[in-house]
Amino acid sequence: MKLTIVGCSGSFPGPASPASCYLVTANDGERDWRILLDLGNGSLGALQRYMDLRDIDAVLLTHLHPDHCMDLCGLHVAVHWDPAGWNRDRIKVWGPAATADRMATAYGLELDPGMHEDFEFSHWTPGQPQQIGPFTVTPYPVRHPAEEAYALRVEARSTDADGVETLRTLAYSGDTDSCPGLEAAARDTDVFLCEAAFHEGRDDGIEGVHLTGLRAGAAATAANARRLLLTHLPVWNDASVSVAEARRSYSGDLAVAVAGVSYDVGSPFTAPLAVQKARSV
């Protein structure tokens, strides 16, 4: 399983990264499957550096704040108005129950048909796994001021040339403060992609919105996650502060997400598959 950081800027796009979007790829023995964890503002343009939009197998939304979902509007345009014709099935979109109506409203469309002609919308049921090609994706409710907010656990099995089967696991926090659902999603994962939008001391008066590096590290330790990848840092955050906070509560492999970097989910962070650091979007 391969993870590509398309966008990781917290709350709004920054000069070096779009907002949240993560491309996850795995092969089922016949072809590569590609799913997107969130599609935040600014991410659709950067995504095209890594794949053809026609090859999106599913978009998985953690919640409906714009920095996690708004470029679905742009994808609607790419599908609906392609002068050559889309010539693909509708793209599967998983998210909160209000996703289809919220996206139609954001683009100024009538709710019927809204974007249903282009997307096959389904909504999460907490704790219920969904199968998408080689991926098993399970949503866990988390603590964030949105109608529905989820962390996602992504599992995929692969078989090497010797016929040995391996299970790889990735957890993505979405946006959340500390909560049991976050730890459940990250339990024993190979990689825990976890937001750390706040700093200790600076944001102590805000409850139930975001994690600090310290709280992200504590969640990773409690979940026994093998690697912790901090993400969703706003442009005003110092990444070194977030890392130092996380190191106080987590002793495992630790890094900060950077747009343009790809990782083999089963390998240490010191060995990225590719480094293509985008300096502007």
PDB file of C-alpha atoms in Angstrom:
ATOM      1  CA  MET A   1       0.000   0.000   0.000  1.00  0.00           C
ATOM      2  CA  LYS A   2       1.367   3.386  -1.028  1.00  0.00           C
ATOM      3  CA  LEU A   3       0.473   6.732   0.547  1.00  0.00           C
ATOM      4  CA  THR A   4       1.027   9.971  -1.385  1.00  0.00           C
ATOM      5  CA  ILE A   5       0.642  13.305   0.366  1.00  0.00           C
ATOM      6  CA  VAL A   6      -1.294  15.416  -2.161  1.00  0.00           C
ATOM      7  CA  GLY A   7      -2.196  18.119   0.347  1.00  0.00           C
ATOM      8  CA  CYS A   8      -1.593  18.487   4.075  1.00  0.00           C
ATOM      9  CA  SER A   9      -1.984  22.160   4.967  1.00  0.00           C
ATOM     10  CA  GLY A  10      -4.241  22.683   7.968  1.00  0.00           C
ATOM     11  CA  SER A  11      -7.534  24.557   7.658  1.00  0.00           C
ATOM     12  CA  PHE A  12      -6.697  26.287   4.350  1.00  0.00           C
ATOM     13  CA  PRO A  13      -4.156  25.884   1.514  1.00  0.00           C
ATOM     14  CA  GLY A  14      -0.657  27.160   2.176  1.00  0.00           C
ATOM     15  CA  PRO A  15       2.113  28.315  -0.160  1.00  0.00           C
ATOM     16  CA  ALA A  16       3.658  24.839  -0.273  1.00  0.00           C
ATOM     17  CA  SER A  17       0.581  22.635  -0.060  1.00  0.00           C
ATOM     18  CA  PRO A  18      -3.135  22.388  -0.756  1.00  0.00           C
ATOM     19  CA  ALA A  19      -5.514  21.475   2.044  1.00  0.00           C
ATOM     20  CA  SER A  20      -6.105  17.864   3.067  1.00  0.00           C
ATOM     21  CA  CYS A  21      -5.950  15.162   0.397  1.00  0.00           C
ATOM     22  CA  TYR A  22      -4.161  11.810   0.549  1.00  0.00           C
ATOM     23  CA  LEU A  23      -3.867   9.334  -2.326  1.00  0.00           C
ATOM     24  CA  VAL A  24      -3.722   5.678  -1.276  1.00  0.00           C
ATOM     25  CA  THR A  25      -2.851   3.018  -3.850  1.00  0.00           C
ATOM     26  CA  ALA A  26      -2.886  -0.795  -3.657  1.00  0.00           C
ATOM     27  CA  ASN A  27      -2.961  -3.635  -6.156  1.00  0.00           C
ATOM     28  CA  ASP A  28      -5.506  -6.450  -5.998  1.00  0.00           C
ATOM     29  CA  GLY A  29      -3.412  -8.758  -8.191  1.00  0.00           C
ATOM     30  CA  GLU A  30      -5.045  -7.464 -11.372  1.00  0.00           C
ATOM     31  CA  ARG A  31      -4.708  -3.686 -11.274  1.00  0.00           C
ATOM     32  CA  ASP A  32      -3.870  -0.696  -9.104  1.00  0.00           C
ATOM     33  CA  TRP A  33      -6.741   0.790  -7.125  1.00  0.00           C
ATOM     34  CA  ARG A  34      -6.675   4.450  -6.075  1.00  0.00           C
ATOM     35  CA  ILE A  35      -8.699   6.027  -3.312  1.00  0.00           C
ATOM     36  CA  LEU A  36      -8.596   9.580  -1.959  1.00  0.00           C
ATOM     37  CA  LEU A  37      -8.845  10.363   1.724  1.00  0.00           C
ATOM     38  CA  ASP A  38     -10.484  13.816   1.634  1.00  0.00           C
ATOM     39  CA  LEU A  39     -10.419  16.305  -1.235  1.00  0.00           C
ATOM     40  CA  GLY A  40      -9.835  19.698   0.375  1.00  0.00           C
ATOM     41  CA  ASN A  41      -9.623  23.068  -1.316  1.00  0.00           C
ATOM     42  CA  GLY A  42      -6.703  23.383  -3.723  1.00  0.00           C
ATOM     43  CA  SER A  43      -6.031  19.651  -3.896  1.00  0.00           C
ATOM     44  CA  LEU A  44      -7.639  18.770  -7.237  1.00  0.00           C
ATOM     45  CA  GLY A  45      -4.972  20.567  -9.250  1.00  0.00           C
ATOM     46  CA  ALA A  46      -2.090  18.972  -7.360  1.00  0.00           C
ATOM     47  CA  LEU A  47      -3.720  15.539  -7.578  1.00  0.00           C
ATOM     48  CA  GLN A  48      -3.308  15.563 -11.361  1.00  0.00           C
ATOM     49  CA  ARG A  49       0.471  15.479 -10.906  1.00  0.00           C
ATOM     50  CA  TYR A  50       0.110  11.928  -9.617  1.00  0.00           C
ATOM     51  CA  MET A  51      -2.787  10.373 -11.504  1.00  0.00           C
ATOM     52  CA  ASP A  52      -5.430  10.714 -14.206  1.00  0.00           C
ATOM     53  CA  LEU A  53      -8.702  11.829 -12.639  1.00  0.00           C
ATOM     54  CA  ARG A  54     -10.450   9.059 -14.603  1.00  0.00           C
ATOM     55  CA  ASP A  55      -8.600   6.518 -12.449  1.00  0.00           C
ATOM     56  CA  ILE A  56     -10.147   7.631  -9.138  1.00  0.00           C
ATOM     57  CA  ASP A  57     -11.885   4.596  -7.652  1.00  0.00           C
ATOM     58  CA  ALA A  58     -13.420   6.389  -4.664  1.00  0.00           C
ATOM     59  CA  VAL A  59     -13.335   9.623  -2.671  1.00  0.00           C
ATOM     60  CA  LEU A  60     -13.631   9.100   1.094  1.00  0.00           C
ATOM     61  CA  LEU A  61     -14.574  12.194   3.105  1.00  0.00           C
ATOM     62  CA  THR A  62     -13.972  12.396   6.836  1.00  0.00           C
ATOM     63  CA  HIS A  63     -16.242  15.422   7.350  1.00  0.00           C
ATOM     64  CA  LEU A  64     -17.727  18.367   5.486  1.00  0.00           C
ATOM     65  CA  HIS A  65     -15.503  21.312   6.348  1.00  0.00           C
ATOM     66  CA  PRO A  66     -14.203  22.946   3.130  1.00  0.00           C
ATOM     67  CA  ASP A  67     -10.549  22.091   3.752  1.00  0.00           C
ATOM     68  CA  HIS A  68     -11.516  18.423   3.549  1.00  0.00           C
ATOM     69  CA  CYS A  69     -14.200  18.264   0.862  1.00  0.00           C
ATOM     70  CA  MET A  70     -14.623  21.400  -1.254  1.00  0.00           C
ATOM     71  CA  ASP A  71     -12.665  20.306  -4.325  1.00  0.00           C
ATOM     72  CA  LEU A  72     -15.376  17.731  -4.945  1.00  0.00           C
ATOM     73  CA  CYS A  73     -17.063  20.701  -6.659  1.00  0.00           C
ATOM     74  CA  GLY A  74     -14.144  20.974  -9.070  1.00  0.00           C
ATOM     75  CA  LEU A  75     -14.188  17.233  -9.688  1.00  0.00           C
ATOM     76  CA  HIS A  76     -17.887  17.559 -10.553  1.00  0.00           C
ATOM     77  CA  VAL A  77     -16.949  20.046 -13.285  1.00  0.00           C
ATOM     78  CA  ALA A  78     -14.186  17.755 -14.588  1.00  0.00           C
ATOM     79  CA  VAL A  79     -16.637  14.855 -14.840  1.00  0.00           C
ATOM     80  CA  HIS A  80     -19.778  16.655 -15.969  1.00  0.00           C
ATOM     81  CA  TRP A  81     -18.342  19.029 -18.562  1.00  0.00           C
ATOM     82  CA  ASP A  82     -15.479  17.045 -20.114  1.00  0.00           C
ATOM     83  CA  PRO A  83     -15.924  17.849 -23.838  1.00  0.00           C
ATOM     84  CA  ALA A  84     -14.613  14.402 -24.749  1.00  0.00           C
ATOM     85  CA  GLY A  85     -17.115  12.737 -22.403  1.00  0.00           C
ATOM     86  CA  TRP A  86     -16.195  11.186 -19.069  1.00  0.00           C
ATOM     87  CA  ASN A  87     -16.697   7.636 -20.364  1.00  0.00           C
ATOM     88  CA  ARG A  88     -16.411   6.117 -16.904  1.00  0.00           C
ATOM     89  CA  ASP A  89     -18.818   4.977 -14.229  1.00  0.00           C
ATOM     90  CA  ARG A  90     -19.881   7.481 -11.607  1.00  0.00           C
ATOM     91  CA  ILE A  91     -17.188   8.036  -9.015  1.00  0.00           C
ATOM     92  CA  LYS A  92     -17.999   6.498  -5.645  1.00  0.00           C
ATOM     93  CA  VAL A  93     -18.093   9.069  -2.844  1.00  0.00           C
ATOM     94  CA  TRP A  94     -18.324   8.012   0.794  1.00  0.00           C
ATOM     95  CA  GLY A  95     -18.952  10.589   3.490  1.00  0.00           C
ATOM     96  CA  PRO A  96     -21.399  11.942   6.073  1.00  0.00           C
ATOM     97  CA  ALA A  97     -25.117  11.657   5.338  1.00  0.00           C
ATOM     98  CA  ALA A  98     -25.359  15.309   4.212  1.00  0.00           C
ATOM     99  CA  THR A  99     -22.563  15.064   1.619  1.00  0.00           C
ATOM    100  CA  ALA A 100     -24.634  15.047  -1.590  1.00  0.00           C
ATOM    101  CA  ASP A 101     -26.860  17.964  -0.542  1.00  0.00           C
ATOM    102  CA  ARG A 102     -23.956  20.002   0.879  1.00  0.00           C
ATOM    103  CA  MET A 103     -21.960  19.711  -2.330  1.00  0.00           C
ATOM    104  CA  ALA A 104     -24.945  20.625  -4.495  1.00  0.00           C
ATOM    105  CA  THR A 105     -25.623  23.683  -2.351  1.00  0.00           C
ATOM    106  CA  ALA A 106     -21.961  24.718  -2.437  1.00  0.00           C
ATOM    107  CA  TYR A 107     -22.068  24.758  -6.239  1.00  0.00           C
ATOM    108  CA  GLY A 108     -25.500  26.386  -6.453  1.00  0.00           C
ATOM    109  CA  LEU A 109     -27.254  23.324  -7.877  1.00  0.00           C
ATOM    110  CA  GLU A 110     -30.745  22.063  -7.218  1.00  0.00           C
ATOM    111  CA  LEU A 111     -30.573  19.125  -4.817  1.00  0.00           C
ATOM    112  CA  ASP A 112     -32.195  16.942  -7.486  1.00  0.00           C
ATOM    113  CA  PRO A 113     -30.218  15.927  -9.457  1.00  0.00           C
ATOM    114  CA  GLY A 114     -27.396  17.834  -7.753  1.00  0.00           C
ATOM    115  CA  MET A 115     -24.188  15.920  -8.472  1.00  0.00           C
ATOM    116  CA  HIS A 116     -25.814  12.479  -8.465  1.00  0.00           C
ATOM    117  CA  GLU A 117     -25.282  12.152 -12.215  1.00  0.00           C
ATOM    118  CA  ASP A 118     -21.527  12.207 -11.646  1.00  0.00           C
ATOM    119  CA  PHE A 119     -21.053  10.686  -8.198  1.00  0.00           C
ATOM    120  CA  GLU A 120     -22.440   7.603  -6.488  1.00  0.00           C
ATOM    121  CA  PHE A 121     -22.946   8.885  -2.953  1.00  0.00           C
ATOM    122  CA  SER A 122     -22.960   6.581   0.084  1.00  0.00           C
ATOM    123  CA  HIS A 123     -22.815   7.566   3.739  1.00  0.00           C
ATOM    124  CA  TRP A 124     -20.770   6.121   6.543  1.00  0.00           C
ATOM    125  CA  THR A 125     -22.211   3.912   9.249  1.00  0.00           C
ATOM    126  CA  PRO A 126     -19.953   4.074  12.330  1.00  0.00           C
ATOM    127  CA  GLY A 127     -17.864   0.940  12.710  1.00  0.00           C
ATOM    128  CA  GLN A 128     -19.193  -0.678   9.519  1.00  0.00           C
ATOM    129  CA  PRO A 129     -16.397  -1.689   7.100  1.00  0.00           C
ATOM    130  CA  GLN A 130     -16.719  -0.946   3.398  1.00  0.00           C
ATOM    131  CA  GLN A 131     -14.911  -2.910   0.692  1.00  0.00           C
ATOM    132  CA  ILE A 132     -13.412  -0.934  -2.197  1.00  0.00           C
ATOM    133  CA  GLY A 133     -11.294  -3.193  -4.386  1.00  0.00           C
ATOM    134  CA  PRO A 134      -8.418  -4.436  -2.179  1.00  0.00           C
ATOM    135  CA  PHE A 135      -9.219  -1.874   0.526  1.00  0.00           C
ATOM    136  CA  THR A 136     -11.303  -2.383   3.642  1.00  0.00           C
ATOM    137  CA  VAL A 137     -12.231   1.011   5.094  1.00  0.00           C
ATOM    138  CA  THR A 138     -13.820   1.400   8.525  1.00  0.00           C
ATOM    139  CA  PRO A 139     -15.085   4.767   9.874  1.00  0.00           C
ATOM    140  CA  TYR A 140     -14.808   5.681  13.557  1.00  0.00           C
ATOM    141  CA  PRO A 141     -16.650   8.716  14.979  1.00  0.00           C
ATOM    142  CA  VAL A 142     -14.298  11.345  16.367  1.00  0.00           C
ATOM    143  CA  ARG A 143     -14.505  14.616  18.288  1.00  0.00           C
ATOM    144  CA  HIS A 144     -14.766  17.677  16.022  1.00  0.00           C
ATOM    145  CA  PRO A 145     -17.392  20.452  15.593  1.00  0.00           C
ATOM    146  CA  ALA A 146     -19.071  19.028  12.508  1.00  0.00           C
ATOM    147  CA  GLU A 147     -22.382  17.216  12.051  1.00  0.00           C
ATOM    148  CA  GLU A 148     -20.435  14.008  11.474  1.00  0.00           C
ATOM    149  CA  ALA A 149     -16.671  13.574  11.737  1.00  0.00           C
ATOM    150  CA  TYR A 150     -14.753  10.333  11.295  1.00  0.00           C
ATOM    151  CA  ALA A 151     -11.300   8.829  11.488  1.00  0.00           C
ATOM    152  CA  LEU A 152     -10.743   6.194   8.815  1.00  0.00           C
ATOM    153  CA  ARG A 153      -8.917   2.886   9.142  1.00  0.00           C
ATOM    154  CA  VAL A 154      -7.710   1.573   5.768  1.00  0.00           C
ATOM    155  CA  GLU A 155      -6.514  -2.024   5.363  1.00  0.00           C
ATOM    156  CA  ALA A 156      -5.225  -3.758   2.242  1.00  0.00           C
ATOM    157  CA  ARG A 157      -3.763  -7.209   1.602  1.00  0.00           C
ATOM    158  CA  SER A 158      -1.020  -7.772  -0.943  1.00  0.00           C
ATOM    159  CA  THR A 159       0.806 -10.878  -2.202  1.00  0.00           C
ATOM    160  CA  ASP A 160       4.493 -10.822  -3.091  1.00  0.00           C
ATOM    161  CA  ALA A 161       6.245 -12.835  -5.804  1.00  0.00           C
ATOM    162  CA  ASP A 162       6.665 -15.765  -3.403  1.00  0.00           C
ATOM    163  CA  GLY A 163       2.946 -15.884  -2.692  1.00  0.00           C
ATOM    164  CA  VAL A 164       3.319 -14.455   0.820  1.00  0.00           C
ATOM    165  CA  GLU A 165       0.303 -12.367   1.815  1.00  0.00           C
ATOM    166  CA  THR A 166       0.787  -9.221   3.874  1.00  0.00           C
ATOM    167  CA  LEU A 167      -1.795  -7.007   5.557  1.00  0.00           C
ATOM    168  CA  ARG A 168      -0.967  -3.288   5.609  1.00  0.00           C
ATOM    169  CA  THR A 169      -2.897  -0.823   7.759  1.00  0.00           C
ATOM    170  CA  LEU A 170      -3.208   2.956   7.652  1.00  0.00           C
ATOM    171  CA  ALA A 171      -5.262   5.148   9.973  1.00  0.00           C
ATOM    172  CA  TYR A 172      -6.208   8.723   9.123  1.00  0.00           C
ATOM    173  CA  SER A 173      -7.493  10.945  11.898  1.00  0.00           C
ATOM    174  CA  GLY A 174      -9.443  13.460   9.841  1.00  0.00           C
ATOM    175  CA  ASP A 175      -9.937  16.378  12.250  1.00  0.00           C
ATOM    176  CA  THR A 176     -10.399  15.561  15.922  1.00  0.00           C
ATOM    177  CA  ASP A 177      -9.463  16.187  19.509  1.00  0.00           C
ATOM    178  CA  SER A 178      -8.535  13.244  21.752  1.00  0.00           C
ATOM    179  CA  CYS A 179     -11.257  10.578  21.865  1.00  0.00           C
ATOM    180  CA  PRO A 180     -11.719   6.777  22.008  1.00  0.00           C
ATOM    181  CA  GLY A 181     -12.664   6.535  18.317  1.00  0.00           C
ATOM    182  CA  LEU A 182      -9.305   7.934  17.277  1.00  0.00           C
ATOM    183  CA  GLU A 183      -7.398   5.308  19.231  1.00  0.00           C
ATOM    184  CA  ALA A 184      -9.664   2.540  17.939  1.00  0.00           C
ATOM    185  CA  ALA A 185      -9.027   3.561  14.341  1.00  0.00           C
ATOM    186  CA  ALA A 186      -5.255   3.616  14.873  1.00  0.00           C
ATOM    187  CA  ARG A 187      -4.950   0.361  16.828  1.00  0.00           C
ATOM    188  CA  ASP A 188      -1.766  -1.547  15.779  1.00  0.00           C
ATOM    189  CA  THR A 189      -1.503   0.285  12.443  1.00  0.00           C
ATOM    190  CA  ASP A 190       1.589   0.455  10.259  1.00  0.00           C
ATOM    191  CA  VAL A 191       1.096   4.207   9.769  1.00  0.00           C
ATOM    192  CA  PHE A 192      -1.037   6.630  11.764  1.00  0.00           C
ATOM    193  CA  LEU A 193      -1.607   9.787   9.715  1.00  0.00           C
ATOM    194  CA  CYS A 194      -2.701  12.165  12.436  1.00  0.00           C
ATOM    195  CA  GLU A 195      -3.543  15.841  12.564  1.00  0.00           C
ATOM    196  CA  ALA A 196      -1.662  18.170  14.922  1.00  0.00           C
ATOM    197  CA  ALA A 197      -3.116  21.588  14.190  1.00  0.00           C
ATOM    198  CA  PHE A 198      -2.688  23.064  17.677  1.00  0.00           C
ATOM    199  CA  HIS A 199       0.314  23.838  19.870  1.00  0.00           C
ATOM    200  CA  GLU A 200       0.562  23.232  23.584  1.00  0.00           C
ATOM    201  CA  GLY A 201       0.303  26.481  25.526  1.00  0.00           C
ATOM    202  CA  ARG A 202      -1.002  28.492  22.586  1.00  0.00           C
ATOM    203  CA  ASP A 203      -4.331  26.721  22.019  1.00  0.00           C
ATOM    204  CA  ASP A 204      -5.101  25.272  25.454  1.00  0.00           C
ATOM    205  CA  GLY A 205      -8.395  27.138  25.775  1.00  0.00           C
ATOM    206  CA  ILE A 206      -9.971  25.435  22.740  1.00  0.00           C
ATOM    207  CA  GLU A 207     -11.607  22.061  23.417  1.00  0.00           C
ATOM    208  CA  GLY A 208     -12.968  19.426  21.060  1.00  0.00           C
ATOM    209  CA  VAL A 209     -11.506  20.752  17.809  1.00  0.00           C
ATOM    210  CA  HIS A 210      -7.903  19.676  17.077  1.00  0.00           C
ATOM    211  CA  LEU A 211      -4.951  17.787  18.506  1.00  0.00           C
ATOM    212  CA  THR A 212      -1.527  19.051  19.490  1.00  0.00           C
ATOM    213  CA  GLY A 213       1.601  17.096  18.712  1.00  0.00           C
ATOM    214  CA  LEU A 214       1.609  15.938  22.325  1.00  0.00           C
ATOM    215  CA  ARG A 215      -1.948  14.592  22.137  1.00  0.00           C
ATOM    216  CA  ALA A 216      -1.336  13.028  18.717  1.00  0.00           C
ATOM    217  CA  GLY A 217       1.686  11.234  20.142  1.00  0.00           C
ATOM    218  CA  ALA A 218      -0.295  10.067  23.159  1.00  0.00           C
ATOM    219  CA  ALA A 219      -2.995   8.647  20.878  1.00  0.00           C
ATOM    220  CA  ALA A 220      -0.374   6.839  18.785  1.00  0.00           C
ATOM    221  CA  THR A 221       1.216   5.366  21.904  1.00  0.00           C
ATOM    222  CA  ALA A 222      -2.118   4.242  23.336  1.00  0.00           C
ATOM    223  CA  ALA A 223      -3.011   2.661  19.987  1.00  0.00           C
ATOM    224  CA  ASN A 224       0.394   0.967  19.596  1.00  0.00           C
ATOM    225  CA  ALA A 225       0.782   2.534  16.152  1.00  0.00           C
ATOM    226  CA  ARG A 226       4.127   1.630  14.596  1.00  0.00           C
ATOM    227  CA  ARG A 227       4.682   4.969  12.810  1.00  0.00           C
ATOM    228  CA  LEU A 228       3.229   8.437  13.368  1.00  0.00           C
ATOM    229  CA  LEU A 229       2.966  10.921  10.504  1.00  0.00           C
ATOM    230  CA  LEU A 230       1.830  14.360  11.687  1.00  0.00           C
ATOM    231  CA  THR A 231      -0.335  16.350   9.295  1.00  0.00           C
ATOM    232  CA  HIS A 232      -2.827  19.237   8.995  1.00  0.00           C
ATOM    233  CA  LEU A 233      -0.338  21.788  10.345  1.00  0.00           C
ATOM    234  CA  PRO A 234      -1.570  25.341   9.544  1.00  0.00           C
ATOM    235  CA  VAL A 235       0.850  27.736   7.891  1.00  0.00           C
ATOM    236  CA  TRP A 236       1.439  29.554  11.193  1.00  0.00           C
ATOM    237  CA  ASN A 237       2.640  26.387  12.961  1.00  0.00           C
ATOM    238  CA  ASP A 238       6.297  25.542  13.466  1.00  0.00           C
ATOM    239  CA  ALA A 239       6.654  21.887  12.474  1.00  0.00           C
ATOM    240  CA  SER A 240       9.647  21.452  14.771  1.00  0.00           C
ATOM    241  CA  VAL A 241       7.459  22.407  17.732  1.00  0.00           C
ATOM    242  CA  SER A 242       4.845  19.823  16.719  1.00  0.00           C
ATOM    243  CA  VAL A 243       7.529  17.135  16.419  1.00  0.00           C
ATOM    244  CA  ALA A 244       9.046  18.042  19.783  1.00  0.00           C
ATOM    245  CA  GLU A 245       5.618  17.854  21.409  1.00  0.00           C
ATOM    246  CA  ALA A 246       4.885  14.472  19.818  1.00  0.00           C
ATOM    247  CA  ARG A 247       8.270  13.098  20.873  1.00  0.00           C
ATOM    248  CA  ARG A 248       7.354  13.759  24.512  1.00  0.00           C
ATOM    249  CA  SER A 249       4.557  11.172  24.265  1.00  0.00           C
ATOM    250  CA  TYR A 250       5.608   8.850  21.415  1.00  0.00           C
ATOM    251  CA  SER A 251       8.885   6.972  20.948  1.00  0.00           C
ATOM    252  CA  GLY A 252       8.263   5.309  17.574  1.00  0.00           C
ATOM    253  CA  ASP A 253       9.050   6.320  13.987  1.00  0.00           C
ATOM    254  CA  LEU A 254       7.917   9.947  13.630  1.00  0.00           C
ATOM    255  CA  ALA A 255       7.730  12.410  10.728  1.00  0.00           C
ATOM    256  CA  VAL A 256       5.757  15.388   9.418  1.00  0.00           C
ATOM    257  CA  ALA A 257       3.734  15.088   6.215  1.00  0.00           C
ATOM    258  CA  VAL A 258       5.040  17.114   3.263  1.00  0.00           C
ATOM    259  CA  ALA A 259       3.081  17.578   0.054  1.00  0.00           C
ATOM    260  CA  GLY A 260       4.615  15.550  -2.761  1.00  0.00           C
ATOM    261  CA  VAL A 261       6.140  12.792  -0.646  1.00  0.00           C
ATOM    262  CA  SER A 262       5.074   9.156  -1.123  1.00  0.00           C
ATOM    263  CA  TYR A 263       5.579   6.323   1.355  1.00  0.00           C
ATOM    264  CA  ASP A 264       5.356   2.564   1.300  1.00  0.00           C
ATOM    265  CA  VAL A 265       3.025   2.031   4.265  1.00  0.00           C
ATOM    266  CA  GLY A 266       5.087  -0.958   5.378  1.00  0.00           C
ATOM    267  CA  SER A 267       8.496   0.775   5.339  1.00  0.00           C
ATOM    268  CA  PRO A 268      10.245   3.217   7.698  1.00  0.00           C
ATOM    269  CA  PHE A 269       9.810   6.925   7.047  1.00  0.00           C
ATOM    270  CA  THR A 270      13.517   7.163   6.269  1.00  0.00           C
ATOM    271  CA  ALA A 271      12.873   5.393   2.954  1.00  0.00           C
ATOM    272  CA  PRO A 272      10.211   7.319   0.992  1.00  0.00           C
ATOM    273  CA  LEU A 273       9.329   5.953  -2.447  1.00  0.00           C
ATOM    274  CA  ALA A 274       9.614   9.395  -3.989  1.00  0.00           C
ATOM    275  CA  VAL A 275      10.236  12.937  -2.895  1.00  0.00           C
ATOM    276  CA  GLN A 276       8.705  15.655  -5.047  1.00  0.00           C
ATOM    277  CA  LYS A 277       8.363  18.621  -2.728  1.00  0.00           C
ATOM    278  CA  ALA A 278       5.873  21.066  -4.201  1.00  0.00           C
ATOM    279  CA  ARG A 279       6.875  24.622  -3.336  1.00  0.00           C
ATOM    280  CA  SER A 280       3.721  26.242  -4.745  1.00  0.00           C
ATOM    281  CA  VAL A 281       0.215  25.271  -5.852  1.00  0.00           C
TER     282      VAL A 281
END
